């Protein structure tokens, strides 16, 4: 069971493709990401607030640093990103998959539905994690922040993924754990699940659909 009330059959009904976020959705990586960025910021006397970080987990690290610099002043963004990324790359094999999402992806793959990642993270981290966890067979495409002009909550990542899969966005099922990601998938016109306490939970149907052009 993916949730207490809905089976994978229920969740996949009417779906032509599945598009998932990476951090916090396919893998439980929030602690590792927070620790890596915190360590990278320490030389600059910046202490990263955990509740603030959790409210902004849908942003890329570059976007996070823009927000942090607005509070603490100019920071050497590229140096901090490199330090954080190096720490994360060294620990990819310690990532833990989120069972409910893997179950959904397995079920979709068994049904012949294409699946893609749509993540605000760097490609090197997402693809490295996919290789480390032997998940490549689950994904037809991997879309990351490098592929689009705007990150979440803009719908670009999800729309680009749907385009690569050649599936109408309105027939895609999206999964994202962060508020910005849920907003992005809704704006793309997708049916959306979110992650709560290790389970997949449906969200409301989007009221506004973005123009894919």
mmCIF file with all atom_site columns, C-alpha atoms in Angstrom:
data_model
loop_
_atom_site.group_PDB
_atom_site.id
_atom_site.type_symbol
_atom_site.label_atom_id
_atom_site.label_alt_id
_atom_site.label_comp_id
_atom_site.label_asym_id
_atom_site.label_entity_id
_atom_site.label_seq_id
_atom_site.pdbx_PDB_ins_code
_atom_site.Cartn_x
_atom_site.Cartn_y
_atom_site.Cartn_z
_atom_site.occupancy
_atom_site.B_iso_or_equiv
_atom_site.pdbx_formal_charge
_atom_site.auth_seq_id
_atom_site.auth_comp_id
_atom_site.auth_asym_id
_atom_site.auth_atom_id
_atom_site.pdbx_PDB_model_num
ATOM 1   C CA . UNK A 1 1   ? 0.000  0.000  0.000   1.00 0.00 ? 1   UNK A CA 1
ATOM 2   C CA . UNK A 1 2   ? 1.264  3.515  -0.867  1.00 0.00 ? 2   UNK A CA 1
ATOM 3   C CA . UNK A 1 3   ? -1.082 5.122  1.646   1.00 0.00 ? 3   UNK A CA 1
ATOM 4   C CA . UNK A 1 4   ? -3.556 3.944  4.242   1.00 0.00 ? 4   UNK A CA 1
ATOM 5   C CA . UNK A 1 5   ? -6.516 4.442  1.883   1.00 0.00 ? 5   UNK A CA 1
ATOM 6   C CA . UNK A 1 6   ? -5.217 4.476  -1.689  1.00 0.00 ? 6   UNK A CA 1
ATOM 7   C CA . UNK A 1 7   ? -3.407 1.714  -3.551  1.00 0.00 ? 7   UNK A CA 1
ATOM 8   C CA . UNK A 1 8   ? -0.951 2.225  -6.389  1.00 0.00 ? 8   UNK A CA 1
ATOM 9   C CA . UNK A 1 9   ? -3.773 1.295  -8.781  1.00 0.00 ? 9   UNK A CA 1
ATOM 10  C CA . UNK A 1 10  ? -5.848 4.139  -7.342  1.00 0.00 ? 10  UNK A CA 1
ATOM 11  C CA . UNK A 1 11  ? -2.981 6.625  -7.595  1.00 0.00 ? 11  UNK A CA 1
ATOM 12  C CA . UNK A 1 12  ? -2.040 5.672  -11.148 1.00 0.00 ? 12  UNK A CA 1
ATOM 13  C CA . UNK A 1 13  ? -5.556 5.568  -12.547 1.00 0.00 ? 13  UNK A CA 1
ATOM 14  C CA . UNK A 1 14  ? -5.797 7.795  -15.627 1.00 0.00 ? 14  UNK A CA 1
ATOM 15  C CA . UNK A 1 15  ? -2.069 8.532  -15.538 1.00 0.00 ? 15  UNK A CA 1
ATOM 16  C CA . UNK A 1 16  ? 0.114  8.474  -18.674 1.00 0.00 ? 16  UNK A CA 1
ATOM 17  C CA . UNK A 1 17  ? 3.431  9.375  -16.998 1.00 0.00 ? 17  UNK A CA 1
ATOM 18  C CA . UNK A 1 18  ? 4.904  9.942  -13.532 1.00 0.00 ? 18  UNK A CA 1
ATOM 19  C CA . UNK A 1 19  ? 7.211  12.875 -12.783 1.00 0.00 ? 19  UNK A CA 1
ATOM 20  C CA . UNK A 1 20  ? 8.916  13.060 -9.390  1.00 0.00 ? 20  UNK A CA 1
ATOM 21  C CA . UNK A 1 21  ? 11.087 15.477 -7.476  1.00 0.00 ? 21  UNK A CA 1
ATOM 22  C CA . UNK A 1 22  ? 14.372 14.023 -6.187  1.00 0.00 ? 22  UNK A CA 1
ATOM 23  C CA . UNK A 1 23  ? 15.376 15.378 -2.752  1.00 0.00 ? 23  UNK A CA 1
ATOM 24  C CA . UNK A 1 24  ? 12.791 14.504 -0.114  1.00 0.00 ? 24  UNK A CA 1
ATOM 25  C CA . UNK A 1 25  ? 10.656 12.643 -2.651  1.00 0.00 ? 25  UNK A CA 1
ATOM 26  C CA . UNK A 1 26  ? 12.749 9.811  -4.102  1.00 0.00 ? 26  UNK A CA 1
ATOM 27  C CA . UNK A 1 27  ? 15.467 10.003 -1.432  1.00 0.00 ? 27  UNK A CA 1
ATOM 28  C CA . UNK A 1 28  ? 15.477 11.133 2.195   1.00 0.00 ? 28  UNK A CA 1
ATOM 29  C CA . UNK A 1 29  ? 18.270 13.676 1.773   1.00 0.00 ? 29  UNK A CA 1
ATOM 30  C CA . UNK A 1 30  ? 17.199 16.723 3.758   1.00 0.00 ? 30  UNK A CA 1
ATOM 31  C CA . UNK A 1 31  ? 19.555 16.077 6.695   1.00 0.00 ? 31  UNK A CA 1
ATOM 32  C CA . UNK A 1 32  ? 22.509 15.512 4.374   1.00 0.00 ? 32  UNK A CA 1
ATOM 33  C CA . UNK A 1 33  ? 21.741 18.607 2.289   1.00 0.00 ? 33  UNK A CA 1
ATOM 34  C CA . UNK A 1 34  ? 21.306 20.769 5.377   1.00 0.00 ? 34  UNK A CA 1
ATOM 35  C CA . UNK A 1 35  ? 24.546 19.500 6.921   1.00 0.00 ? 35  UNK A CA 1
ATOM 36  C CA . UNK A 1 36  ? 26.515 20.038 3.706   1.00 0.00 ? 36  UNK A CA 1
ATOM 37  C CA . UNK A 1 37  ? 25.296 23.600 3.204   1.00 0.00 ? 37  UNK A CA 1
ATOM 38  C CA . UNK A 1 38  ? 25.732 24.425 6.899   1.00 0.00 ? 38  UNK A CA 1
ATOM 39  C CA . UNK A 1 39  ? 29.337 23.223 6.801   1.00 0.00 ? 39  UNK A CA 1
ATOM 40  C CA . UNK A 1 40  ? 30.024 25.212 3.629   1.00 0.00 ? 40  UNK A CA 1
ATOM 41  C CA . UNK A 1 41  ? 28.645 28.387 5.221   1.00 0.00 ? 41  UNK A CA 1
ATOM 42  C CA . UNK A 1 42  ? 30.567 28.128 8.507   1.00 0.00 ? 42  UNK A CA 1
ATOM 43  C CA . UNK A 1 43  ? 33.788 29.748 7.208   1.00 0.00 ? 43  UNK A CA 1
ATOM 44  C CA . UNK A 1 44  ? 31.707 32.850 6.453   1.00 0.00 ? 44  UNK A CA 1
ATOM 45  C CA . UNK A 1 45  ? 30.166 33.044 9.945   1.00 0.00 ? 45  UNK A CA 1
ATOM 46  C CA . UNK A 1 46  ? 26.700 32.179 8.657   1.00 0.00 ? 46  UNK A CA 1
ATOM 47  C CA . UNK A 1 47  ? 24.625 29.814 10.788  1.00 0.00 ? 47  UNK A CA 1
ATOM 48  C CA . UNK A 1 48  ? 21.883 28.170 8.748   1.00 0.00 ? 48  UNK A CA 1
ATOM 49  C CA . UNK A 1 49  ? 18.524 28.142 10.523  1.00 0.00 ? 49  UNK A CA 1
ATOM 50  C CA . UNK A 1 50  ? 16.867 24.729 10.147  1.00 0.00 ? 50  UNK A CA 1
ATOM 51  C CA . UNK A 1 51  ? 13.206 25.891 10.142  1.00 0.00 ? 51  UNK A CA 1
ATOM 52  C CA . UNK A 1 52  ? 14.069 28.563 7.550   1.00 0.00 ? 52  UNK A CA 1
ATOM 53  C CA . UNK A 1 53  ? 15.872 25.968 5.458   1.00 0.00 ? 53  UNK A CA 1
ATOM 54  C CA . UNK A 1 54  ? 12.915 23.581 5.607   1.00 0.00 ? 54  UNK A CA 1
ATOM 55  C CA . UNK A 1 55  ? 10.628 26.319 4.295   1.00 0.00 ? 55  UNK A CA 1
ATOM 56  C CA . UNK A 1 56  ? 12.910 26.786 1.271   1.00 0.00 ? 56  UNK A CA 1
ATOM 57  C CA . UNK A 1 57  ? 13.846 23.203 0.361   1.00 0.00 ? 57  UNK A CA 1
ATOM 58  C CA . UNK A 1 58  ? 12.287 23.502 -3.092  1.00 0.00 ? 58  UNK A CA 1
ATOM 59  C CA . UNK A 1 59  ? 14.935 26.016 -4.191  1.00 0.00 ? 59  UNK A CA 1
ATOM 60  C CA . UNK A 1 60  ? 18.243 25.181 -5.845  1.00 0.00 ? 60  UNK A CA 1
ATOM 61  C CA . UNK A 1 61  ? 21.373 25.826 -3.776  1.00 0.00 ? 61  UNK A CA 1
ATOM 62  C CA . UNK A 1 62  ? 22.160 28.904 -5.886  1.00 0.00 ? 62  UNK A CA 1
ATOM 63  C CA . UNK A 1 63  ? 18.675 30.272 -5.201  1.00 0.00 ? 63  UNK A CA 1
ATOM 64  C CA . UNK A 1 64  ? 19.036 29.444 -1.498  1.00 0.00 ? 64  UNK A CA 1
ATOM 65  C CA . UNK A 1 65  ? 22.318 31.343 -1.372  1.00 0.00 ? 65  UNK A CA 1
ATOM 66  C CA . UNK A 1 66  ? 20.707 34.349 -3.042  1.00 0.00 ? 66  UNK A CA 1
ATOM 67  C CA . UNK A 1 67  ? 18.121 34.385 -0.244  1.00 0.00 ? 67  UNK A CA 1
ATOM 68  C CA . UNK A 1 68  ? 20.824 33.913 2.411   1.00 0.00 ? 68  UNK A CA 1
ATOM 69  C CA . UNK A 1 69  ? 22.993 36.689 0.928   1.00 0.00 ? 69  UNK A CA 1
ATOM 70  C CA . UNK A 1 70  ? 20.010 39.043 1.092   1.00 0.00 ? 70  UNK A CA 1
ATOM 71  C CA . UNK A 1 71  ? 20.062 38.522 4.869   1.00 0.00 ? 71  UNK A CA 1
ATOM 72  C CA . UNK A 1 72  ? 23.791 38.193 5.602   1.00 0.00 ? 72  UNK A CA 1
ATOM 73  C CA . UNK A 1 73  ? 25.413 40.163 2.794   1.00 0.00 ? 73  UNK A CA 1
ATOM 74  C CA . UNK A 1 74  ? 27.495 39.110 -0.197  1.00 0.00 ? 74  UNK A CA 1
ATOM 75  C CA . UNK A 1 75  ? 28.854 35.558 -0.166  1.00 0.00 ? 75  UNK A CA 1
ATOM 76  C CA . UNK A 1 76  ? 31.235 33.654 -2.485  1.00 0.00 ? 76  UNK A CA 1
ATOM 77  C CA . UNK A 1 77  ? 28.434 31.630 -4.047  1.00 0.00 ? 77  UNK A CA 1
ATOM 78  C CA . UNK A 1 78  ? 30.527 29.423 -6.346  1.00 0.00 ? 78  UNK A CA 1
ATOM 79  C CA . UNK A 1 79  ? 32.950 28.501 -3.535  1.00 0.00 ? 79  UNK A CA 1
ATOM 80  C CA . UNK A 1 80  ? 30.120 27.600 -1.166  1.00 0.00 ? 80  UNK A CA 1
ATOM 81  C CA . UNK A 1 81  ? 28.337 25.540 -3.818  1.00 0.00 ? 81  UNK A CA 1
ATOM 82  C CA . UNK A 1 82  ? 31.526 23.641 -4.609  1.00 0.00 ? 82  UNK A CA 1
ATOM 83  C CA . UNK A 1 83  ? 32.187 22.879 -0.939  1.00 0.00 ? 83  UNK A CA 1
ATOM 84  C CA . UNK A 1 84  ? 28.611 21.729 -0.313  1.00 0.00 ? 84  UNK A CA 1
ATOM 85  C CA . UNK A 1 85  ? 28.505 19.659 -3.494  1.00 0.00 ? 85  UNK A CA 1
ATOM 86  C CA . UNK A 1 86  ? 31.824 17.936 -2.750  1.00 0.00 ? 86  UNK A CA 1
ATOM 87  C CA . UNK A 1 87  ? 30.515 16.837 0.635   1.00 0.00 ? 87  UNK A CA 1
ATOM 88  C CA . UNK A 1 88  ? 27.300 15.489 -0.896  1.00 0.00 ? 88  UNK A CA 1
ATOM 89  C CA . UNK A 1 89  ? 29.071 13.661 -3.723  1.00 0.00 ? 89  UNK A CA 1
ATOM 90  C CA . UNK A 1 90  ? 31.227 11.859 -1.175  1.00 0.00 ? 90  UNK A CA 1
ATOM 91  C CA . UNK A 1 91  ? 28.164 10.457 0.593   1.00 0.00 ? 91  UNK A CA 1
ATOM 92  C CA . UNK A 1 92  ? 25.802 9.516  -2.251  1.00 0.00 ? 92  UNK A CA 1
ATOM 93  C CA . UNK A 1 93  ? 25.958 5.844  -1.303  1.00 0.00 ? 93  UNK A CA 1
ATOM 94  C CA . UNK A 1 94  ? 24.432 6.731  2.090   1.00 0.00 ? 94  UNK A CA 1
ATOM 95  C CA . UNK A 1 95  ? 21.204 8.067  0.602   1.00 0.00 ? 95  UNK A CA 1
ATOM 96  C CA . UNK A 1 96  ? 18.046 6.282  1.711   1.00 0.00 ? 96  UNK A CA 1
ATOM 97  C CA . UNK A 1 97  ? 15.234 5.821  -0.835  1.00 0.00 ? 97  UNK A CA 1
ATOM 98  C CA . UNK A 1 98  ? 11.695 6.711  0.206   1.00 0.00 ? 98  UNK A CA 1
ATOM 99  C CA . UNK A 1 99  ? 9.848  3.419  -0.047  1.00 0.00 ? 99  UNK A CA 1
ATOM 100 C CA . UNK A 1 100 ? 6.418  4.789  -0.999  1.00 0.00 ? 100 UNK A CA 1
ATOM 101 C CA . UNK A 1 101 ? 7.811  6.701  -3.974  1.00 0.00 ? 101 UNK A CA 1
ATOM 102 C CA . UNK A 1 102 ? 9.902  3.746  -5.138  1.00 0.00 ? 102 UNK A CA 1
ATOM 103 C CA . UNK A 1 103 ? 6.815  1.547  -4.918  1.00 0.00 ? 103 UNK A CA 1
ATOM 104 C CA . UNK A 1 104 ? 4.861  3.994  -7.074  1.00 0.00 ? 104 UNK A CA 1
ATOM 105 C CA . UNK A 1 105 ? 7.675  4.186  -9.643  1.00 0.00 ? 105 UNK A CA 1
ATOM 106 C CA . UNK A 1 106 ? 7.991  0.397  -9.728  1.00 0.00 ? 106 UNK A CA 1
ATOM 107 C CA . UNK A 1 107 ? 4.250  0.064  -10.317 1.00 0.00 ? 107 UNK A CA 1
ATOM 108 C CA . UNK A 1 108 ? 4.300  2.704  -13.049 1.00 0.00 ? 108 UNK A CA 1
ATOM 109 C CA . UNK A 1 109 ? 7.259  1.029  -14.764 1.00 0.00 ? 109 UNK A CA 1
ATOM 110 C CA . UNK A 1 110 ? 5.523  -2.346 -14.611 1.00 0.00 ? 110 UNK A CA 1
ATOM 111 C CA . UNK A 1 111 ? 2.572  -0.731 -16.398 1.00 0.00 ? 111 UNK A CA 1
ATOM 112 C CA . UNK A 1 112 ? 4.828  0.675  -19.114 1.00 0.00 ? 112 UNK A CA 1
ATOM 113 C CA . UNK A 1 113 ? 4.380  4.289  -17.985 1.00 0.00 ? 113 UNK A CA 1
ATOM 114 C CA . UNK A 1 114 ? 7.385  6.567  -18.548 1.00 0.00 ? 114 UNK A CA 1
ATOM 115 C CA . UNK A 1 115 ? 8.825  8.199  -15.443 1.00 0.00 ? 115 UNK A CA 1
ATOM 116 C CA . UNK A 1 116 ? 11.081 11.223 -15.037 1.00 0.00 ? 116 UNK A CA 1
ATOM 117 C CA . UNK A 1 117 ? 12.829 13.210 -12.341 1.00 0.00 ? 117 UNK A CA 1
ATOM 118 C CA . UNK A 1 118 ? 12.141 16.971 -12.258 1.00 0.00 ? 118 UNK A CA 1
ATOM 119 C CA . UNK A 1 119 ? 14.512 18.389 -9.646  1.00 0.00 ? 119 UNK A CA 1
ATOM 120 C CA . UNK A 1 120 ? 15.875 21.775 -8.710  1.00 0.00 ? 120 UNK A CA 1
ATOM 121 C CA . UNK A 1 121 ? 19.126 20.094 -7.696  1.00 0.00 ? 121 UNK A CA 1
ATOM 122 C CA . UNK A 1 122 ? 22.285 19.855 -9.802  1.00 0.00 ? 122 UNK A CA 1
ATOM 123 C CA . UNK A 1 123 ? 22.442 17.123 -12.440 1.00 0.00 ? 123 UNK A CA 1
ATOM 124 C CA . UNK A 1 124 ? 25.685 15.715 -11.039 1.00 0.00 ? 124 UNK A CA 1
ATOM 125 C CA . UNK A 1 125 ? 23.994 15.055 -7.682  1.00 0.00 ? 125 UNK A CA 1
ATOM 126 C CA . UNK A 1 126 ? 20.749 13.640 -9.057  1.00 0.00 ? 126 UNK A CA 1
ATOM 127 C CA . UNK A 1 127 ? 22.368 11.365 -11.628 1.00 0.00 ? 127 UNK A CA 1
ATOM 128 C CA . UNK A 1 128 ? 25.027 10.350 -9.096  1.00 0.00 ? 128 UNK A CA 1
ATOM 129 C CA . UNK A 1 129 ? 22.314 9.404  -6.620  1.00 0.00 ? 129 UNK A CA 1
ATOM 130 C CA . UNK A 1 130 ? 20.404 7.435  -9.254  1.00 0.00 ? 130 UNK A CA 1
ATOM 131 C CA . UNK A 1 131 ? 23.545 5.453  -10.048 1.00 0.00 ? 131 UNK A CA 1
ATOM 132 C CA . UNK A 1 132 ? 24.457 4.947  -6.386  1.00 0.00 ? 132 UNK A CA 1
ATOM 133 C CA . UNK A 1 133 ? 21.011 3.525  -5.607  1.00 0.00 ? 133 UNK A CA 1
ATOM 134 C CA . UNK A 1 134 ? 20.705 1.537  -8.864  1.00 0.00 ? 134 UNK A CA 1
ATOM 135 C CA . UNK A 1 135 ? 17.495 3.318  -9.865  1.00 0.00 ? 135 UNK A CA 1
ATOM 136 C CA . UNK A 1 136 ? 18.299 4.067  -13.510 1.00 0.00 ? 136 UNK A CA 1
ATOM 137 C CA . UNK A 1 137 ? 15.813 1.456  -14.737 1.00 0.00 ? 137 UNK A CA 1
ATOM 138 C CA . UNK A 1 138 ? 12.965 3.519  -13.264 1.00 0.00 ? 138 UNK A CA 1
ATOM 139 C CA . UNK A 1 139 ? 13.583 6.724  -15.216 1.00 0.00 ? 139 UNK A CA 1
ATOM 140 C CA . UNK A 1 140 ? 13.186 7.578  -18.875 1.00 0.00 ? 140 UNK A CA 1
ATOM 141 C CA . UNK A 1 141 ? 14.510 11.114 -18.330 1.00 0.00 ? 141 UNK A CA 1
ATOM 142 C CA . UNK A 1 142 ? 16.221 13.250 -15.709 1.00 0.00 ? 142 UNK A CA 1
ATOM 143 C CA . UNK A 1 143 ? 15.434 16.972 -15.750 1.00 0.00 ? 143 UNK A CA 1
ATOM 144 C CA . UNK A 1 144 ? 17.400 19.245 -13.425 1.00 0.00 ? 144 UNK A CA 1
ATOM 145 C CA . UNK A 1 145 ? 17.833 22.953 -12.732 1.00 0.00 ? 145 UNK A CA 1
ATOM 146 C CA . UNK A 1 146 ? 20.341 23.264 -15.564 1.00 0.00 ? 146 UNK A CA 1
ATOM 147 C CA . UNK A 1 147 ? 17.600 22.452 -18.095 1.00 0.00 ? 147 UNK A CA 1
ATOM 148 C CA . UNK A 1 148 ? 15.299 25.413 -17.405 1.00 0.00 ? 148 UNK A CA 1
ATOM 149 C CA . UNK A 1 149 ? 15.414 29.168 -16.936 1.00 0.00 ? 149 UNK A CA 1
ATOM 150 C CA . UNK A 1 150 ? 13.138 29.245 -13.891 1.00 0.00 ? 150 UNK A CA 1
ATOM 151 C CA . UNK A 1 151 ? 13.141 26.920 -10.923 1.00 0.00 ? 151 UNK A CA 1
ATOM 152 C CA . UNK A 1 152 ? 10.223 25.961 -8.708  1.00 0.00 ? 152 UNK A CA 1
ATOM 153 C CA . UNK A 1 153 ? 7.599  27.296 -7.930  1.00 0.00 ? 153 UNK A CA 1
ATOM 154 C CA . UNK A 1 154 ? 7.543  28.110 -11.662 1.00 0.00 ? 154 UNK A CA 1
ATOM 155 C CA . UNK A 1 155 ? 6.206  25.104 -13.610 1.00 0.00 ? 155 UNK A CA 1
ATOM 156 C CA . UNK A 1 156 ? 9.168  24.926 -16.019 1.00 0.00 ? 156 UNK A CA 1
ATOM 157 C CA . UNK A 1 157 ? 10.814 21.769 -14.638 1.00 0.00 ? 157 UNK A CA 1
ATOM 158 C CA . UNK A 1 158 ? 7.599  19.756 -14.727 1.00 0.00 ? 158 UNK A CA 1
ATOM 159 C CA . UNK A 1 159 ? 6.553  21.079 -18.128 1.00 0.00 ? 159 UNK A CA 1
ATOM 160 C CA . UNK A 1 160 ? 9.994  20.334 -19.571 1.00 0.00 ? 160 UNK A CA 1
ATOM 161 C CA . UNK A 1 161 ? 9.861  16.800 -18.187 1.00 0.00 ? 161 UNK A CA 1
ATOM 162 C CA . UNK A 1 162 ? 6.429  16.231 -19.716 1.00 0.00 ? 162 UNK A CA 1
ATOM 163 C CA . UNK A 1 163 ? 7.726  17.524 -23.026 1.00 0.00 ? 163 UNK A CA 1
ATOM 164 C CA . UNK A 1 164 ? 10.721 15.194 -22.975 1.00 0.00 ? 164 UNK A CA 1
ATOM 165 C CA . UNK A 1 165 ? 8.391  12.277 -22.195 1.00 0.00 ? 165 UNK A CA 1
ATOM 166 C CA . UNK A 1 166 ? 6.060  13.465 -25.001 1.00 0.00 ? 166 UNK A CA 1
ATOM 167 C CA . UNK A 1 167 ? 3.057  13.295 -22.654 1.00 0.00 ? 167 UNK A CA 1
ATOM 168 C CA . UNK A 1 168 ? 0.430  15.995 -22.140 1.00 0.00 ? 168 UNK A CA 1
ATOM 169 C CA . UNK A 1 169 ? 1.171  17.598 -18.760 1.00 0.00 ? 169 UNK A CA 1
ATOM 170 C CA . UNK A 1 170 ? -2.488 17.191 -17.790 1.00 0.00 ? 170 UNK A CA 1
ATOM 171 C CA . UNK A 1 171 ? -2.064 13.410 -18.003 1.00 0.00 ? 171 UNK A CA 1
ATOM 172 C CA . UNK A 1 172 ? 1.010  13.370 -15.762 1.00 0.00 ? 172 UNK A CA 1
ATOM 173 C CA . UNK A 1 173 ? 1.067  12.469 -12.080 1.00 0.00 ? 173 UNK A CA 1
ATOM 174 C CA . UNK A 1 174 ? 3.607  14.567 -10.161 1.00 0.00 ? 174 UNK A CA 1
ATOM 175 C CA . UNK A 1 175 ? 5.123  13.861 -6.752  1.00 0.00 ? 175 UNK A CA 1
ATOM 176 C CA . UNK A 1 176 ? 6.919  16.556 -4.723  1.00 0.00 ? 176 UNK A CA 1
ATOM 177 C CA . UNK A 1 177 ? 7.497  16.955 -1.002  1.00 0.00 ? 177 UNK A CA 1
ATOM 178 C CA . UNK A 1 178 ? 8.044  20.748 -0.927  1.00 0.00 ? 178 UNK A CA 1
ATOM 179 C CA . UNK A 1 179 ? 5.426  23.494 -1.088  1.00 0.00 ? 179 UNK A CA 1
ATOM 180 C CA . UNK A 1 180 ? 7.219  25.201 -3.993  1.00 0.00 ? 180 UNK A CA 1
ATOM 181 C CA . UNK A 1 181 ? 7.344  21.904 -5.866  1.00 0.00 ? 181 UNK A CA 1
ATOM 182 C CA . UNK A 1 182 ? 3.669  21.188 -5.315  1.00 0.00 ? 182 UNK A CA 1
ATOM 183 C CA . UNK A 1 183 ? 2.867  24.706 -6.537  1.00 0.00 ? 183 UNK A CA 1
ATOM 184 C CA . UNK A 1 184 ? 5.044  24.147 -9.625  1.00 0.00 ? 184 UNK A CA 1
ATOM 185 C CA . UNK A 1 185 ? 3.349  20.862 -10.505 1.00 0.00 ? 185 UNK A CA 1
ATOM 186 C CA . UNK A 1 186 ? -0.107 22.366 -9.980  1.00 0.00 ? 186 UNK A CA 1
ATOM 187 C CA . UNK A 1 187 ? 0.816  25.301 -12.237 1.00 0.00 ? 187 UNK A CA 1
ATOM 188 C CA . UNK A 1 188 ? 1.877  22.763 -14.869 1.00 0.00 ? 188 UNK A CA 1
ATOM 189 C CA . UNK A 1 189 ? -1.647 21.334 -14.749 1.00 0.00 ? 189 UNK A CA 1
ATOM 190 C CA . UNK A 1 190 ? -0.670 18.009 -13.216 1.00 0.00 ? 190 UNK A CA 1
ATOM 191 C CA . UNK A 1 191 ? -2.364 15.892 -10.611 1.00 0.00 ? 191 UNK A CA 1
ATOM 192 C CA . UNK A 1 192 ? -0.084 16.088 -7.582  1.00 0.00 ? 192 UNK A CA 1
ATOM 193 C CA . UNK A 1 193 ? 0.897  13.864 -4.687  1.00 0.00 ? 193 UNK A CA 1
ATOM 194 C CA . UNK A 1 194 ? 3.027  15.033 -1.797  1.00 0.00 ? 194 UNK A CA 1
ATOM 195 C CA . UNK A 1 195 ? 5.074  13.130 0.789   1.00 0.00 ? 195 UNK A CA 1
ATOM 196 C CA . UNK A 1 196 ? 3.892  13.116 4.398   1.00 0.00 ? 196 UNK A CA 1
ATOM 197 C CA . UNK A 1 197 ? 5.526  10.928 7.037   1.00 0.00 ? 197 UNK A CA 1
ATOM 198 C CA . UNK A 1 198 ? 6.810  8.535  4.396   1.00 0.00 ? 198 UNK A CA 1
ATOM 199 C CA . UNK A 1 199 ? 3.448  8.194  2.621   1.00 0.00 ? 199 UNK A CA 1
ATOM 200 C CA . UNK A 1 200 ? 2.107  9.644  -0.621  1.00 0.00 ? 200 UNK A CA 1
ATOM 201 C CA . UNK A 1 201 ? -0.863 11.931 -0.098  1.00 0.00 ? 201 UNK A CA 1
ATOM 202 C CA . UNK A 1 202 ? -3.016 13.480 -2.856  1.00 0.00 ? 202 UNK A CA 1
ATOM 203 C CA . UNK A 1 203 ? -3.299 17.269 -3.033  1.00 0.00 ? 203 UNK A CA 1
ATOM 204 C CA . UNK A 1 204 ? -6.052 19.402 -4.480  1.00 0.00 ? 204 UNK A CA 1
ATOM 205 C CA . UNK A 1 205 ? -6.570 19.586 -8.234  1.00 0.00 ? 205 UNK A CA 1
ATOM 206 C CA . UNK A 1 206 ? -4.819 22.695 -9.650  1.00 0.00 ? 206 UNK A CA 1
ATOM 207 C CA . UNK A 1 207 ? -7.080 25.638 -10.379 1.00 0.00 ? 207 UNK A CA 1
ATOM 208 C CA . UNK A 1 208 ? -4.678 27.415 -12.768 1.00 0.00 ? 208 UNK A CA 1
ATOM 209 C CA . UNK A 1 209 ? -2.812 25.754 -15.621 1.00 0.00 ? 209 UNK A CA 1
ATOM 210 C CA . UNK A 1 210 ? 0.348  27.345 -17.014 1.00 0.00 ? 210 UNK A CA 1
ATOM 211 C CA . UNK A 1 211 ? 0.776  27.959 -20.724 1.00 0.00 ? 211 UNK A CA 1
ATOM 212 C CA . UNK A 1 212 ? 3.396  25.365 -21.799 1.00 0.00 ? 212 UNK A CA 1
ATOM 213 C CA . UNK A 1 213 ? 4.700  27.765 -24.438 1.00 0.00 ? 213 UNK A CA 1
#
